[in-house]
Short mmCIF file of C-alpha atoms and ligand atoms in Angstrom, two decimals:
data_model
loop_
_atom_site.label_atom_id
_atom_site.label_comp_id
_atom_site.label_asym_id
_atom_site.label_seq_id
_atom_site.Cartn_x
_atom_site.Cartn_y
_atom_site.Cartn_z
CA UNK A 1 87.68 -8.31 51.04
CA UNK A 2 88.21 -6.31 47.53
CA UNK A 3 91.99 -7.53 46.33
CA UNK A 4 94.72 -5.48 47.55
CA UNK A 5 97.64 -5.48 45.01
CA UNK A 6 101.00 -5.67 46.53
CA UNK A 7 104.34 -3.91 45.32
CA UNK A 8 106.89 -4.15 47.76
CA UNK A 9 109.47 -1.92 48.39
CA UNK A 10 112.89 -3.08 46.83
CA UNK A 11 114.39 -2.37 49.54
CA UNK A 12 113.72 -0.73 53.44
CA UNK A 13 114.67 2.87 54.76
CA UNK A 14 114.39 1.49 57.88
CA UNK A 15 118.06 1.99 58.90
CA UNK A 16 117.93 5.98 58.69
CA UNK A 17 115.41 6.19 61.71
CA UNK A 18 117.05 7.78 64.61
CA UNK A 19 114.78 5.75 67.50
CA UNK A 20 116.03 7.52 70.06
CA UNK A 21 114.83 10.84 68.66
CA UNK A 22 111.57 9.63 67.17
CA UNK A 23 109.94 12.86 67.11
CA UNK A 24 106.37 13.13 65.71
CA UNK A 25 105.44 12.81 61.91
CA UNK A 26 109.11 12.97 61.00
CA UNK A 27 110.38 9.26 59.74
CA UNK A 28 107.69 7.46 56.81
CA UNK A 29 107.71 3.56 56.93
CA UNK A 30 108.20 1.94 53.57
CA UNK A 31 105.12 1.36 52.12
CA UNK A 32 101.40 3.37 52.09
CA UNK A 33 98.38 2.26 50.89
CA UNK A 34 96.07 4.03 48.24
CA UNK A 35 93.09 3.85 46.20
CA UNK A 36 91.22 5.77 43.82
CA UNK A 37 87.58 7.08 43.42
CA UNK A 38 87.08 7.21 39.38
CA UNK A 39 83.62 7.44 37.78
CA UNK A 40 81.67 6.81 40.76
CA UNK A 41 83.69 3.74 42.94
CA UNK A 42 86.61 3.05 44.73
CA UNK A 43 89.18 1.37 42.56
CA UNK A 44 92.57 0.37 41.94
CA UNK A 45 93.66 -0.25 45.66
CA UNK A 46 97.17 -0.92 45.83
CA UNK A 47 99.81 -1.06 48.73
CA UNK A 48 102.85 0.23 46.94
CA UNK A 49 106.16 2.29 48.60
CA UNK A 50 106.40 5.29 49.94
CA UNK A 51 107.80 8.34 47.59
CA UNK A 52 106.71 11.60 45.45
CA UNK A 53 103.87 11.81 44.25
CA UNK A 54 102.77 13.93 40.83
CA UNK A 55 100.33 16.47 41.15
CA UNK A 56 99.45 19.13 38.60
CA UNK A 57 99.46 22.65 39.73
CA UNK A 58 95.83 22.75 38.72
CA UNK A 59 95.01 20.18 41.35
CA UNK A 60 92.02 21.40 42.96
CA UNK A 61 92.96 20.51 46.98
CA UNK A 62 96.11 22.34 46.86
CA UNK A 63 93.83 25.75 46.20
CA UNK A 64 90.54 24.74 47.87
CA UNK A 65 91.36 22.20 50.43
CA UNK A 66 88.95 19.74 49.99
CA UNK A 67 91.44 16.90 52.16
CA UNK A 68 90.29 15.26 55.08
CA UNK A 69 92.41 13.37 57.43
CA UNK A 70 92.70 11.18 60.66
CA UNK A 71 95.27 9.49 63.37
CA UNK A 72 95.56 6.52 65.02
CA UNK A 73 97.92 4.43 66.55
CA UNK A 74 99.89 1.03 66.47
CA UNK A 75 101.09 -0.60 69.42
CA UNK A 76 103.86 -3.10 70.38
CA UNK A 77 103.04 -5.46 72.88
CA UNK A 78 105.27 -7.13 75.38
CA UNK A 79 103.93 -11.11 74.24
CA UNK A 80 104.75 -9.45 70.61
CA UNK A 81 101.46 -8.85 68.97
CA UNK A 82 100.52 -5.51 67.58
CA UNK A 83 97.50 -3.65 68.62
CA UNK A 84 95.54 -0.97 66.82
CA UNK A 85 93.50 1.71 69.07
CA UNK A 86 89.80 2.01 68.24
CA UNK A 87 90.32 1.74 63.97
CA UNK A 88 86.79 1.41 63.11
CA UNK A 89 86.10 5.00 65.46
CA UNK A 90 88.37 6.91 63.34
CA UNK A 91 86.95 5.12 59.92
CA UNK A 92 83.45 6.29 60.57
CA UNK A 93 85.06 9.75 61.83
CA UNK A 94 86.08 10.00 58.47
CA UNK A 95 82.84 9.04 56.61
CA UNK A 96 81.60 11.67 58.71
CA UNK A 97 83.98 15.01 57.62
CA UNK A 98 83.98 13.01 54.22
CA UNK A 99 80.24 14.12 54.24
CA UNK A 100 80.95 17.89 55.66
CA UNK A 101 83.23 18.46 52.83
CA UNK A 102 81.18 16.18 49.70
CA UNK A 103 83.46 14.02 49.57
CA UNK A 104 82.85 9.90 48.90
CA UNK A 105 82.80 7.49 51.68
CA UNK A 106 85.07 4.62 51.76
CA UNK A 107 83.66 1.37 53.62
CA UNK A 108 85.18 1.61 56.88
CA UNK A 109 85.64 -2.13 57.46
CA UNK A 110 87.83 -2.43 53.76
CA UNK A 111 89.74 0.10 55.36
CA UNK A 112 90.53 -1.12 58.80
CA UNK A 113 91.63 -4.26 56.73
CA UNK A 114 93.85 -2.21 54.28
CA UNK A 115 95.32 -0.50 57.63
CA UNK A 116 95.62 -3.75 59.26
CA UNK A 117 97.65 -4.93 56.24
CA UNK A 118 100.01 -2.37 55.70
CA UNK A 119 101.07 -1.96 59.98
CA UNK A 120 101.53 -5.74 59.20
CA UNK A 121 103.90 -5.43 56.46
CA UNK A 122 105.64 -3.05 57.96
CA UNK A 123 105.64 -4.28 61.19
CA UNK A 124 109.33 -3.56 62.21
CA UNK A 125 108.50 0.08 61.99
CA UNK A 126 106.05 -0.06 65.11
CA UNK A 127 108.62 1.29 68.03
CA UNK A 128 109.88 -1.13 70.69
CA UNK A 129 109.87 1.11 73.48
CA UNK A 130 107.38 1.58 75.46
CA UNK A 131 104.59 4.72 75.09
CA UNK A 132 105.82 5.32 71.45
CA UNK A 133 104.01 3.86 68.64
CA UNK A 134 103.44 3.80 64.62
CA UNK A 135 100.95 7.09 63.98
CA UNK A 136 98.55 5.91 61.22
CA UNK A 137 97.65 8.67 58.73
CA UNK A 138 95.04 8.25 56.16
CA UNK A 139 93.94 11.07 54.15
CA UNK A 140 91.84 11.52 51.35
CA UNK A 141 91.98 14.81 48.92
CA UNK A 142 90.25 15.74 45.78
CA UNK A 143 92.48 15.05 42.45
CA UNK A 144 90.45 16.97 40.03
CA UNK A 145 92.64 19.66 37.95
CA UNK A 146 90.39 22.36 37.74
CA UNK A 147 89.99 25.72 39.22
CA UNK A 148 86.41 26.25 39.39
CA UNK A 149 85.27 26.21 42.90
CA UNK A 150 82.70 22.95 43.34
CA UNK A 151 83.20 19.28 45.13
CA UNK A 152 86.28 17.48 43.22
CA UNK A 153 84.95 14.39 40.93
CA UNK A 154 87.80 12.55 41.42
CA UNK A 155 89.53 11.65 45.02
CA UNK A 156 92.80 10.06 46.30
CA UNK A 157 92.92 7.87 49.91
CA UNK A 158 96.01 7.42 51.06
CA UNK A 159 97.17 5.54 54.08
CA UNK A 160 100.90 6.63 55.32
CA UNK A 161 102.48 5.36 58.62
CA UNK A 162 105.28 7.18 60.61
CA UNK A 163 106.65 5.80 63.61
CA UNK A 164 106.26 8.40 66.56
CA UNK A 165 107.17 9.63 70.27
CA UNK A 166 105.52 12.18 72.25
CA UNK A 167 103.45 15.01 69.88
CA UNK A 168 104.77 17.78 72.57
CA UNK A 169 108.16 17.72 73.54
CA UNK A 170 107.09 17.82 77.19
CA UNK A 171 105.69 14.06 76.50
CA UNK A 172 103.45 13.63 79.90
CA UNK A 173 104.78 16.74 81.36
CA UNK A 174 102.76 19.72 81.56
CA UNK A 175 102.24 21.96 78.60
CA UNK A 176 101.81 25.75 78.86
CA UNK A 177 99.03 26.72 77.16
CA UNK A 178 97.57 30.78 75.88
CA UNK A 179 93.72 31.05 76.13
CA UNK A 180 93.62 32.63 72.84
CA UNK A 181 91.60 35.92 72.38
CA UNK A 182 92.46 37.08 68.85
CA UNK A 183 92.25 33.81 66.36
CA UNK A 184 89.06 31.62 66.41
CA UNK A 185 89.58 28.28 65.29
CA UNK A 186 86.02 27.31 64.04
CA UNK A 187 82.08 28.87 64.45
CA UNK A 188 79.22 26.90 64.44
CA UNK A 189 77.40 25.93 61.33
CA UNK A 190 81.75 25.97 59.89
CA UNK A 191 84.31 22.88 59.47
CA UNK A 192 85.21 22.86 63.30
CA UNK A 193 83.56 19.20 63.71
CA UNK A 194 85.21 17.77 60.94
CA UNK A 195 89.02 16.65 60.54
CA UNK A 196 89.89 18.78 57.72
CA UNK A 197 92.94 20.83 56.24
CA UNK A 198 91.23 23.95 57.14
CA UNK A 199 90.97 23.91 60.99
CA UNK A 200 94.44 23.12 61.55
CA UNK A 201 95.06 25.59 58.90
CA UNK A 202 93.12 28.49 61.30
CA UNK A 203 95.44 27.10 63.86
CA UNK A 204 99.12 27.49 62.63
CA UNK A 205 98.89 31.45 62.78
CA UNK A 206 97.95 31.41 66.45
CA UNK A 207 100.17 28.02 67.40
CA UNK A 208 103.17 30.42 65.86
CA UNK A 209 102.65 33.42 68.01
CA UNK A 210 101.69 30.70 71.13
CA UNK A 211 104.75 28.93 70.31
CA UNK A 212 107.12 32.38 70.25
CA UNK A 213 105.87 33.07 73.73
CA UNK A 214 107.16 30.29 75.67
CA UNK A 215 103.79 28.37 74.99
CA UNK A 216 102.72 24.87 73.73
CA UNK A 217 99.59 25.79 71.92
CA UNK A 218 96.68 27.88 72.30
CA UNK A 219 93.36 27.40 73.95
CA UNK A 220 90.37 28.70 71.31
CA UNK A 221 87.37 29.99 72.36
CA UNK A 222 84.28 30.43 70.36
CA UNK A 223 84.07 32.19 67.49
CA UNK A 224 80.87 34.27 68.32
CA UNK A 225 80.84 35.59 71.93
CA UNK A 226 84.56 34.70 72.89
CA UNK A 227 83.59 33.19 75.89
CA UNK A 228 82.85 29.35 75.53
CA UNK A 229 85.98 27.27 75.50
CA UNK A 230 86.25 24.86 72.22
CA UNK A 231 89.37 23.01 72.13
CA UNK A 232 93.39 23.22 71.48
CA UNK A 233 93.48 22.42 68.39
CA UNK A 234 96.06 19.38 68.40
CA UNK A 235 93.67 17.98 71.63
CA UNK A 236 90.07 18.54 73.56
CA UNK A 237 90.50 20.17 76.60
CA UNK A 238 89.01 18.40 80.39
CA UNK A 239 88.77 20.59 83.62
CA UNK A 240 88.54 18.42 86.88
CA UNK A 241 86.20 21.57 88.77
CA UNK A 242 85.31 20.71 92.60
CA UNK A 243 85.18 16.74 91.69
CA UNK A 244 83.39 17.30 88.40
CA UNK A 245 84.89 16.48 85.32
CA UNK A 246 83.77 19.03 82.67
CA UNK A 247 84.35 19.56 78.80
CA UNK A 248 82.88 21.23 76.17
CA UNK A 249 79.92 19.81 74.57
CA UNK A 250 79.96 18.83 70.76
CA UNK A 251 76.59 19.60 70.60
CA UNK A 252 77.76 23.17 69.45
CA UNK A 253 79.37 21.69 65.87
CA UNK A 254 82.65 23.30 66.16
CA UNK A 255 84.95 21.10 68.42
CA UNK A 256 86.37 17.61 66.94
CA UNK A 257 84.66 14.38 68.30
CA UNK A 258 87.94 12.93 69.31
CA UNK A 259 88.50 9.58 69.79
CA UNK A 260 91.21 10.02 73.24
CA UNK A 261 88.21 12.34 74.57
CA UNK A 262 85.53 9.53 74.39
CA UNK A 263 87.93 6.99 75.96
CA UNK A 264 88.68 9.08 78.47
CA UNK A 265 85.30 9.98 79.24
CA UNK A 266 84.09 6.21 78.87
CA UNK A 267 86.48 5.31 81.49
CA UNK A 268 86.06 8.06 84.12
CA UNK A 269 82.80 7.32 84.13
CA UNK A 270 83.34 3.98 84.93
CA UNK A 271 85.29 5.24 87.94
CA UNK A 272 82.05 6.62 89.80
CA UNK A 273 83.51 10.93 88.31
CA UNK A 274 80.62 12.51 87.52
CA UNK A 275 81.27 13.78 83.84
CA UNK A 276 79.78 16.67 82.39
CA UNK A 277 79.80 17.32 78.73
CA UNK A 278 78.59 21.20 78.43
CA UNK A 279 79.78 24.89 77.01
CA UNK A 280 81.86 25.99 79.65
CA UNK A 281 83.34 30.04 79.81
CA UNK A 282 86.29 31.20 80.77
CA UNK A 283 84.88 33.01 83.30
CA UNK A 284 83.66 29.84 85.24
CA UNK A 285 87.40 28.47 84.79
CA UNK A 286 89.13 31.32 85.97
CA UNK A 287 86.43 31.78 88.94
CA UNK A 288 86.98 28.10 89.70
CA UNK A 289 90.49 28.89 89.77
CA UNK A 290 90.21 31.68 91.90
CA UNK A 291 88.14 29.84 94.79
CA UNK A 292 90.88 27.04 94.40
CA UNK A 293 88.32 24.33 93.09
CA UNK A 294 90.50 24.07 89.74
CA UNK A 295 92.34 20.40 90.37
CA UNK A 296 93.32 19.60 86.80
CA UNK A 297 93.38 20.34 83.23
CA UNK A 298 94.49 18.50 80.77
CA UNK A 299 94.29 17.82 76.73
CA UNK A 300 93.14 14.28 75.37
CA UNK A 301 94.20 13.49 71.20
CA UNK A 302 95.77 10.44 69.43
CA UNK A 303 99.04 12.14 69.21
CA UNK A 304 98.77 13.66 72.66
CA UNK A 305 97.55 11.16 74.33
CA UNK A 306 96.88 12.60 77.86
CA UNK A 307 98.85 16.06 78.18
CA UNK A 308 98.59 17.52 81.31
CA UNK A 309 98.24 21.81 81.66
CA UNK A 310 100.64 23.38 83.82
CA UNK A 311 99.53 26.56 83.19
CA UNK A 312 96.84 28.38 81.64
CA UNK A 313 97.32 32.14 80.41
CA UNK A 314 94.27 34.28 80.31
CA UNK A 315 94.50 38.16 79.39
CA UNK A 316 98.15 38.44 80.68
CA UNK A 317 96.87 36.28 84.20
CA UNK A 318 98.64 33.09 85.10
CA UNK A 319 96.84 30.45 85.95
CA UNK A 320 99.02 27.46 87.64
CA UNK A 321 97.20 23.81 87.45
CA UNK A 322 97.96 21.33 90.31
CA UNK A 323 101.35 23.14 91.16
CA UNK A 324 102.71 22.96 87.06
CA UNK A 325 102.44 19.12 87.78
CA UNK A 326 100.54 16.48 86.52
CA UNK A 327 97.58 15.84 88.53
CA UNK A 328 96.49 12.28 89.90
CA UNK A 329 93.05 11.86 87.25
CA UNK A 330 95.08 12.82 84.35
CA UNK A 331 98.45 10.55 85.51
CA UNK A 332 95.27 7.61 85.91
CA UNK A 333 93.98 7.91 82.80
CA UNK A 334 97.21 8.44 80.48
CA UNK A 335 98.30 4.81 82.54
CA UNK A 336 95.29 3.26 82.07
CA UNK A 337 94.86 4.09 78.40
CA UNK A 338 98.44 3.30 77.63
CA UNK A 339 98.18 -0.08 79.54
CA UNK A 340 95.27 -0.43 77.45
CA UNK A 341 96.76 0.21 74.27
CA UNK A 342 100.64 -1.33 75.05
CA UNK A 343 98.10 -5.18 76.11
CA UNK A 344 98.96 -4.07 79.80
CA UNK A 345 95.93 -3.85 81.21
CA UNK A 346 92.52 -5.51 81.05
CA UNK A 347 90.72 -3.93 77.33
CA UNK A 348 87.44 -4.04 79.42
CA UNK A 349 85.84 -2.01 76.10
CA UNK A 350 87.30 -4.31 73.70
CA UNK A 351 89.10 -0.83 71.74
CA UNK A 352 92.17 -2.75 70.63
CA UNK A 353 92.08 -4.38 67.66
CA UNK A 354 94.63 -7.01 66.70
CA UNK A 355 97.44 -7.16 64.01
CA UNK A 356 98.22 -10.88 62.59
CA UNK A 357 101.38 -10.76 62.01
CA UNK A 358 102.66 -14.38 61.10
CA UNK A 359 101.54 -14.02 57.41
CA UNK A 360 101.24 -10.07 57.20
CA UNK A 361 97.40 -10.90 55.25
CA UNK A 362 94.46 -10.19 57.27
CA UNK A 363 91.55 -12.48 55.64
C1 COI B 401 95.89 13.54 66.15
O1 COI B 401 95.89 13.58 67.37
O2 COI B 401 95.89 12.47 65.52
C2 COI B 401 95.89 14.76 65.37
O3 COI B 401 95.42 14.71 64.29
C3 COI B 401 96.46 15.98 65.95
C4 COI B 401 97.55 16.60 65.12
C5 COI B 401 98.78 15.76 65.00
C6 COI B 401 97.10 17.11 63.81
#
């Protein structure tokens, strides 16, 4: 493995986390790791602590966005070890939008290592209670100063960690959500398939408006006929329809191949659901609805987990789900995949990978 230098932290933050009120994305453990792509390589990769960062106001990503992201997750086990959900998924997830916005690859096993390292050395940040965990957040931006408008020469990766409850503050209750007709998210042959600054930038207008009406988040819909349901946003979307469970296709390029969604999928499969992965339109959900073959809907994501939809808004129409509770294929898969992830259940899949912990180095 290419040398990771090691500066410690002189001394841990730990003490101002407030673990009963975790939050999401609020509280940064002590140390992140980084490297830098200089004259054509990777270099200089270094775990070192947390804290500012320079940047010049020329900095190209701060105008143009060229920053691509991910999330994963960190679990605590009861027998003590420390699991990491599906790593190398969301490393070749990233090679992938690190393509759709020219940006370099970074070899996705060096960096499961470097993220195995740092959860390790900051292992007492990983949440003891069960169903919260340490949110991994790499990122990678462009650090050229210069305002022309062309791929950045030079790039930043950056690995932060943040230890984390629910994403919504209804946890595993249901979420309202608005089927939004007014902001599009994404449209095919855009960003929508990639995990970059820009889609949840198209997002935080319409979340803000969702938000100030009593909802959770909004549902998009395609950008060209307004019709075909995409995704949330924060989460794909699942409809359980007449014993059927359906979700959009990613064959259209603008929904996010997430990483929940194909475990999800994977395992209701492997229950004998048929599972259809297709463009779906609002029509057929709110005529579903109407003829009472709507069971369940419900959002899959790494922060979300499994968020169950109480209620879906359409044109001023409510639409209750499964009486506003959570229904039983949603309440099986957020225990399953938890069990999963928490070393509770059987990892028939082999999606966990483990943390050594005894000398914080992963060879
Ligand atoms: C995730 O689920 O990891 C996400 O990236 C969603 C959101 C927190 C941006």
């Amino acid at each position: 493995m290419d040398h990771i230098a090691i500066t410690k932290a002189p001394s841990t933050r730990i003490h101002e986390v407030d673990w009963k009120n975790l939050g999401f994305g609020v509280y940064f453990s002590d140390h992140i790791f980084v490297a830098d792509y200089r004259d054509g390589a990777w270099e200089d990769l270094r775990i070192i602590p947390y804290g500012p960062m320079s940047v010049e106001p020329s900095m190209c990503t701060i105008h143009y966005g060229q920053s691509i992201f991910e999330g994963l997750k960190a679990f605590r086990t009861k027998s003590g070890g420390v699991n990491i959900f599906r790593p190398y998924k969301n490393a070749k997830r990233l090679n992938y939008s690190a393509e759709m916005l020219c940006i370099p690859a970074f070899d996705e096993t060096l960096l499961v290592a470097a993220i195995q390292q740092l959860v390790a050395l900051d292992q007492e940040w990983i949440p003891r209670e069960r169903g919260h965990s340490l949110y991994i957040r790499p990122v990678v931006f462009g650090t050229d100063n210069f305002l022309g408008v062309r791929a950045s020469q030079g790039y930043r990766l950056i690995v932060m960690t943040s230890p984390v409850a629910s994403y919504y503050a209804e946890g595993i209750n249901p979420v309202r959500i608005l089927v939004d007709t007014t902001h599009v998210r994404a449209v095919r042959g855009g960003l929508g398939s990639a995990k970059t600054a820009a889609n949840y930038a198209a997002s935080i207008h319409a979340g803000k408006t969702a938000k100030e009406a009593g909802f959770a988040q909004v549902l998009f819909l395609d950008g060209v006929s307004r019709e075909i349901v995409e995704e949330v946003g924060t989460m794909n979307i699942m409809f359980l329809i007449d014993g059927e469970l359906i979700t959009p296709a990613l064959s259209q390029g603008s929904i996010l191949a997430g990483v929940t969604r194909d475990s999800a999928l994977a395992l209701v499969r492997s229950w004998g659901i048929t599972v259809t992965e297709r463009p779906l339109s609002i029509d057929e959900v709110v005529a579903a609805h109407t003829a009472g073959t709507l069971q369940e809907v419900f959002g899959t994501g790494t922060a979300a987990v499994i968020s169950p939809v109480g209620e879906l808004v359409y044109n001023g129409e409510s639409m209750p789900i499964h009486g506003g509770t959570i229904g039983p294929l949603a309440q099986r898969l957020y225990d399953t995949i938890t069990g999963i992830q928490f070393g509770e259940l059987e990892d028939p899949y082999e999606w966990n990978v483990h943390v050594q912990l005894e000398s914080g180095v992963v060879a």
